[in-house]
Amino acid sequence: MERLSALRTRVVVMAGQEAPTVSRTRRKSATQHGGSTLADLHQALQDYLPVLLGLFKDGSQLQHNVQFAWMNQEDEAEETAISNAWYEVLSVLHLMAMLSLSQANLLLLPRTSCDGYQPKVSEENRRASVDIFLKAAGYLDCAVRHVLPQFPTSLREDLPVDLAEGVLRALCLQALGQGVDIQLGMAIDSAKATLAVKRRLACEMVKYWQQAQDNIMNLPLANGWGEKHRLFIKWKYVEAKAAAYYYHGLILDEGNTEKSHGMAVAALQAADEYFKESKRSCEAFNAASPLSRNPPLWGTMKYLSEKIPKDTSSKNHGDSTNIA
């Protein structure tokens, strides 16, 4: 118990250094402290988890004798305290996943290149971020499949919405969706990637974001953070649909029939409509409290923001000319 307490105190202290302001209305960004604290906190959690799992050995009753308390972000209650070690395991896995998402996002911050051109994200960082997104999804999948089933139904109802099955599943699918988004961006930059590969990745993104939205849409996310999370998923889902329709339209346009060209025009028009809707969804996300700024486009959406309107307009104009 002393070992457990010491390791948990270490986690609490390091988390306090990472986010000194604990109120949900004004939180420090991880980027203000760089990536090292995140990595150190992640390591502290990895050291803590095996000791925590020791509470379950040989039918030990200690798992019910220690009260664990955590701050919430998306629940109405500021804090939840439960005397069950599975709650602690679930919370630790959730935090490890959130730290992984933060680490991946830090890797994806565009940096000014040595040649002085536009800030960009290196190929190495993009590949590393995909691995980290998959790791985050793995933590959350473990939480849903192996930890949540340990809770009796009555105790599950006491869990904060941050740890509700729907939120955990949505975060897992979100991590997978973001990972595929980066893979699509790398495919766009690769001369070897075919349209079929790009369409497959875009459709995979749609699947993940749609499932994420299905899991989170009916949950009682009462405060600003919860609503902002919901708006983020909606925005990324619409973006993914714009990409999928765009690449589907390009493939249809390779057909040599009048029907395939007509279907291509319809798909590109749908892509354009979804792209416009995604811009509105992005604005709604940024305007929701807590306010966030709209960063410059990069990666997949920077490319598609130029290609979708241009190709849609060109295809429509071409059809009009043919009709004339």
Coordinates of C-alpha atoms in Angstrom, one line a residue:
M1 CA 0.0 0.0 0.0
E2 CA 2.9 2.4 0.7
R3 CA 4.4 1.6 -2.7
L4 CA 0.9 2.2 -4.3
S5 CA 0.5 5.5 -2.4
A6 CA 4.0 6.7 -3.4
L7 CA 3.5 5.9 -7.1
R8 CA 0.0 7.6 -7.1
T9 CA 1.4 10.7 -5.4
R10 CA 4.1 10.9 -8.1
V11 CA 1.4 10.8 -10.8
V12 CA -0.7 13.5 -9.0
V13 CA 2.3 15.8 -8.6
M14 CA 3.4 15.3 -12.3
A15 CA -0.2 15.9 -13.5
G16 CA -0.4 19.0 -11.4
Q17 CA 2.8 20.3 -13.1
E18 CA 1.3 19.5 -16.5
A19 CA -2.0 21.3 -15.8
P20 CA -1.6 23.7 -12.9
T21 CA -5.1 25.1 -13.4
V22 CA -7.7 22.4 -12.6
S23 CA -10.8 24.3 -13.4
R24 CA -12.6 23.1 -16.5
T25 CA -13.1 26.5 -17.9
R26 CA -9.4 27.4 -18.2
R27 CA -6.8 24.6 -18.7
K28 CA -3.2 24.9 -19.7
S29 CA -2.2 23.5 -23.0
A30 CA 0.3 20.7 -23.2
T31 CA 2.2 22.7 -25.8
Q32 CA 3.1 25.3 -23.2
H33 CA 5.3 22.7 -21.4
G34 CA 6.6 20.8 -24.4
G35 CA 6.4 17.0 -24.8
S36 CA 8.8 15.9 -22.0
T37 CA 6.3 16.2 -19.1
L38 CA 3.7 14.2 -21.0
A39 CA 6.2 11.4 -21.7
D40 CA 7.3 11.5 -18.0
L41 CA 3.7 11.3 -16.8
H42 CA 3.0 8.5 -19.2
Q43 CA 6.0 6.6 -17.8
A44 CA 4.8 7.2 -14.2
L45 CA 1.4 5.7 -15.1
Q46 CA 3.1 2.7 -16.7
D47 CA 5.1 2.2 -13.5
Y48 CA 1.9 2.6 -11.4
L49 CA -0.4 0.2 -13.3
P50 CA 1.3 -3.1 -12.4
V51 CA 1.4 -2.2 -8.7
L52 CA -2.3 -1.2 -8.9
L53 CA -3.2 -4.6 -10.5
G54 CA -1.5 -6.3 -7.5
L55 CA -4.6 -5.3 -5.5
F56 CA -6.5 -8.0 -7.3
K57 CA -4.1 -10.9 -6.5
D58 CA -5.3 -14.0 -4.6
G59 CA -8.8 -12.6 -3.9
S60 CA -7.5 -9.6 -1.9
Q61 CA -10.1 -7.4 -0.4
L62 CA -7.9 -4.4 -0.7
Q63 CA -9.5 -3.7 -4.0
H64 CA -12.6 -2.5 -2.1
N65 CA -10.8 -0.8 0.8
V66 CA -9.1 2.1 -0.9
Q67 CA -11.0 5.1 -2.1
F68 CA -9.8 6.6 -5.4
A69 CA -10.7 10.2 -6.5
W70 CA -10.4 11.7 -10.0
M71 CA -11.3 15.1 -11.5
N72 CA -13.8 14.9 -14.3
Q73 CA -13.9 16.9 -17.5
E74 CA -17.1 16.1 -19.3
D75 CA -19.3 15.2 -16.3
E76 CA -21.4 17.6 -14.3
A77 CA -19.7 16.6 -11.1
E78 CA -16.2 18.1 -10.7
E79 CA -14.9 15.0 -9.0
T80 CA -15.8 11.3 -8.5
A81 CA -14.5 9.2 -5.7
I82 CA -15.2 5.4 -5.6
S83 CA -13.8 2.7 -3.3
N84 CA -13.1 0.2 -6.1
A85 CA -9.7 -0.5 -7.6
W86 CA -11.2 -1.2 -11.1
Y87 CA -12.3 2.4 -11.1
E88 CA -8.7 3.4 -10.7
V89 CA -7.5 1.0 -13.5
L90 CA -10.2 2.4 -15.8
S91 CA -9.1 6.0 -15.0
V92 CA -5.5 5.2 -15.5
L93 CA -6.1 3.6 -18.9
H94 CA -8.3 6.6 -19.9
L95 CA -5.5 9.1 -18.8
M96 CA -2.8 7.1 -20.7
A97 CA -5.0 7.3 -23.8
M98 CA -5.5 11.0 -23.4
L99 CA -1.8 11.6 -22.9
S100 CA -1.1 9.5 -26.1
L101 CA -3.6 11.7 -28.0
S102 CA -1.8 14.8 -26.7
Q103 CA 1.6 13.3 -27.7
A104 CA 0.4 12.6 -31.2
N105 CA -1.0 16.1 -31.6
L106 CA 2.3 17.6 -30.5
L107 CA 4.1 15.6 -33.2
L108 CA 1.6 17.0 -35.7
L109 CA 2.3 20.7 -35.0
P110 CA 3.7 22.1 -38.3
R111 CA 7.3 23.4 -37.8
T112 CA 9.3 25.8 -39.9
S113 CA 11.6 23.8 -42.2
C114 CA 15.4 24.4 -42.6
D115 CA 14.8 25.8 -46.1
G116 CA 12.6 28.5 -44.7
Y117 CA 9.5 27.4 -46.6
Q118 CA 6.0 27.0 -45.2
P119 CA 5.8 25.2 -41.8
K120 CA 5.2 21.5 -42.3
V121 CA 5.0 18.2 -40.5
S122 CA 7.9 15.7 -41.3
E123 CA 7.2 12.3 -42.6
E124 CA 8.9 10.8 -39.6
N125 CA 6.6 12.6 -37.2
R126 CA 3.5 11.6 -39.2
R127 CA 4.5 7.9 -39.1
A128 CA 5.2 8.2 -35.3
S129 CA 1.9 9.9 -34.7
V130 CA 0.0 7.0 -36.4
D131 CA 1.7 4.5 -34.0
I132 CA 0.7 6.7 -31.0
F133 CA -2.9 7.0 -32.2
L134 CA -3.1 3.2 -32.4
K135 CA -1.6 2.9 -28.9
A136 CA -4.3 5.3 -27.6
A137 CA -7.0 3.2 -29.3
G138 CA -5.5 0.1 -27.7
Y139 CA -5.7 1.5 -24.2
L140 CA -9.3 2.5 -24.7
D141 CA -10.2 -0.9 -26.3
C142 CA -8.7 -2.6 -23.3
A143 CA -10.8 -0.4 -21.0
V144 CA -14.0 -1.3 -22.8
R145 CA -13.4 -5.0 -23.3
H146 CA -11.6 -6.0 -20.1
V147 CA -12.1 -3.4 -17.4
L148 CA -15.7 -2.2 -17.7
P149 CA -17.1 -5.8 -17.5
Q150 CA -15.5 -6.1 -14.0
F151 CA -18.0 -3.5 -12.7
P152 CA -21.4 -4.6 -11.4
T153 CA -24.3 -2.8 -13.1
S154 CA -25.0 -0.6 -10.0
L155 CA -21.4 0.6 -9.9
R156 CA -21.3 1.3 -13.6
E157 CA -24.2 3.8 -13.1
D158 CA -22.0 5.7 -10.6
L159 CA -19.2 6.2 -13.1
P160 CA -18.7 9.8 -14.5
V161 CA -19.7 10.3 -18.1
D162 CA -16.0 10.7 -18.9
L163 CA -15.7 6.9 -18.3
A164 CA -19.0 5.9 -19.8
E165 CA -18.8 3.1 -22.4
G166 CA -20.0 5.4 -25.1
V167 CA -17.3 8.0 -24.5
L168 CA -14.6 5.4 -24.3
R169 CA -15.7 3.8 -27.5
A170 CA -16.0 7.2 -29.2
L171 CA -12.5 8.1 -28.1
C172 CA -11.1 4.8 -29.4
L173 CA -12.8 5.3 -32.8
Q174 CA -11.6 8.9 -32.8
A175 CA -8.0 7.8 -32.3
L176 CA -8.4 5.3 -35.2
G177 CA -10.0 7.9 -37.4
Q178 CA -7.2 10.4 -36.7
G179 CA -4.6 7.8 -37.5
V180 CA -6.2 7.0 -40.8
D181 CA -6.4 10.7 -41.6
I182 CA -2.6 10.9 -41.3
Q183 CA -2.2 7.8 -43.5
L184 CA -4.4 9.4 -46.2
G185 CA -2.3 12.6 -46.0
M186 CA 0.8 10.5 -46.6
A187 CA -0.9 8.6 -49.5
I188 CA -1.7 12.0 -51.1
D189 CA 2.0 12.9 -50.9
S190 CA 3.0 9.6 -52.4
A191 CA 3.3 9.2 -56.2
K192 CA 2.8 5.4 -55.8
A193 CA -0.6 5.6 -54.0
T194 CA -3.5 4.9 -56.3
L195 CA -6.9 6.5 -56.2
A196 CA -8.3 3.2 -55.0
V197 CA -6.0 3.3 -52.0
K198 CA -6.9 6.9 -51.2
R199 CA -10.6 6.1 -51.5
R200 CA -10.3 3.1 -49.2
L201 CA -8.6 5.2 -46.6
A202 CA -11.2 7.9 -46.9
C203 CA -14.0 5.4 -46.5
E204 CA -12.3 3.8 -43.5
M205 CA -12.2 7.3 -42.0
V206 CA -15.9 7.8 -42.6
K207 CA -16.6 4.4 -40.8
Y208 CA -14.6 5.3 -37.7
W209 CA -16.0 8.8 -37.4
Q210 CA -19.6 7.7 -38.0
Q211 CA -19.3 5.0 -35.3
A212 CA -17.7 7.6 -32.9
Q213 CA -20.7 9.9 -33.5
D214 CA -23.1 7.0 -32.9
N215 CA -21.5 6.3 -29.5
I216 CA -21.4 9.8 -28.2
M217 CA -24.5 11.6 -29.6
N218 CA -27.0 10.5 -26.9
L219 CA -24.8 10.8 -23.9
P220 CA -25.5 13.5 -21.2
L221 CA -22.4 15.6 -21.9
A222 CA -23.6 18.5 -19.8
N223 CA -20.7 21.0 -19.8
G224 CA -18.7 22.9 -22.4
W225 CA -16.0 20.3 -22.7
G226 CA -18.4 17.5 -23.5
E227 CA -20.3 19.5 -26.0
K228 CA -17.1 20.6 -27.7
H229 CA -16.0 16.9 -27.9
R230 CA -19.3 16.1 -29.6
L231 CA -18.9 19.0 -32.1
F232 CA -15.3 17.9 -32.9
I233 CA -16.5 14.4 -33.8
K234 CA -19.3 15.9 -36.0
W235 CA -16.8 18.1 -37.8
K236 CA -14.3 15.3 -38.5
Y237 CA -17.1 13.0 -39.7
V238 CA -18.3 15.6 -42.3
E239 CA -14.7 16.2 -43.4
A240 CA -14.2 12.4 -43.9
K241 CA -17.4 12.2 -46.0
A242 CA -16.1 15.1 -48.2
A243 CA -12.8 13.2 -48.8
A244 CA -14.6 9.8 -49.5
Y245 CA -17.0 11.3 -52.1
Y246 CA -14.2 13.2 -53.7
Y247 CA -12.1 10.1 -54.3
H248 CA -15.1 8.1 -55.3
G249 CA -16.0 10.8 -57.9
L250 CA -12.4 10.6 -59.3
I251 CA -12.6 6.9 -59.7
L252 CA -16.1 7.0 -61.3
D253 CA -14.8 9.6 -63.8
E254 CA -12.3 7.1 -65.1
G255 CA -15.2 5.2 -66.6
N256 CA -15.8 5.6 -70.3
T257 CA -19.6 5.8 -70.2
E258 CA -22.0 8.7 -69.9
K259 CA -23.6 7.1 -66.8
S260 CA -20.2 6.9 -65.0
H261 CA -19.5 10.6 -65.8
G262 CA -22.9 11.6 -64.5
M263 CA -22.3 9.7 -61.3
A264 CA -18.8 11.2 -61.0
V265 CA -20.3 14.7 -61.2
A266 CA -22.9 13.8 -58.6
A267 CA -20.2 12.4 -56.2
L268 CA -18.0 15.5 -56.7
Q269 CA -21.0 17.8 -56.0
A270 CA -21.7 15.8 -52.8
A271 CA -18.0 16.2 -51.8
D272 CA -18.2 20.0 -52.4
E273 CA -21.4 20.2 -50.2
Y274 CA -19.8 18.2 -47.4
F275 CA -16.7 20.3 -47.6
K276 CA -18.7 23.5 -47.2
E277 CA -20.6 21.8 -44.3
S278 CA -17.3 20.8 -42.7
K279 CA -16.2 24.5 -42.7
R280 CA -19.4 25.4 -40.9
S281 CA -18.9 22.5 -38.4
C282 CA -15.3 23.7 -37.8
E283 CA -16.6 27.2 -37.0
A284 CA -19.2 25.8 -34.6
F285 CA -16.5 23.8 -32.8
N286 CA -14.2 26.8 -32.5
A287 CA -17.0 29.1 -31.3
A288 CA -18.2 26.7 -28.6
S289 CA -17.0 27.3 -25.1
P290 CA -14.1 27.0 -24.3
L291 CA -13.3 29.1 -27.4
S292 CA -10.5 27.9 -29.7
R293 CA -8.8 29.5 -32.6
N294 CA -9.1 28.2 -36.1
P295 CA -5.7 26.9 -37.1
P296 CA -4.4 27.1 -40.7
L297 CA -5.3 24.1 -42.9
W298 CA -2.6 21.5 -43.4
G299 CA -2.3 17.8 -44.5
T300 CA -5.4 16.1 -46.0
M301 CA -7.8 19.0 -45.7
K302 CA -5.3 21.6 -47.1
Y303 CA -5.0 19.5 -50.2
L304 CA -8.7 18.8 -50.5
S305 CA -9.7 22.4 -49.8
E306 CA -8.0 23.3 -53.1
K307 CA -8.9 20.3 -55.1
I308 CA -12.6 19.7 -54.3
P309 CA -14.0 23.2 -55.4
K310 CA -11.7 23.3 -58.4
D311 CA -12.5 19.7 -59.7
T312 CA -16.2 20.1 -59.0
S313 CA -16.4 23.4 -60.8
S314 CA -14.4 22.0 -63.7
K315 CA -16.5 18.9 -64.0
N316 CA -19.8 20.9 -63.9
H317 CA -18.5 23.3 -66.5
G318 CA -17.4 20.4 -68.7
D319 CA -20.8 18.8 -68.5
S320 CA -22.5 22.1 -69.4
T321 CA -20.3 22.4 -72.4
N322 CA -21.1 18.9 -73.6
I323 CA -24.9 19.6 -73.2
A324 CA -24.5 22.8 -75.2

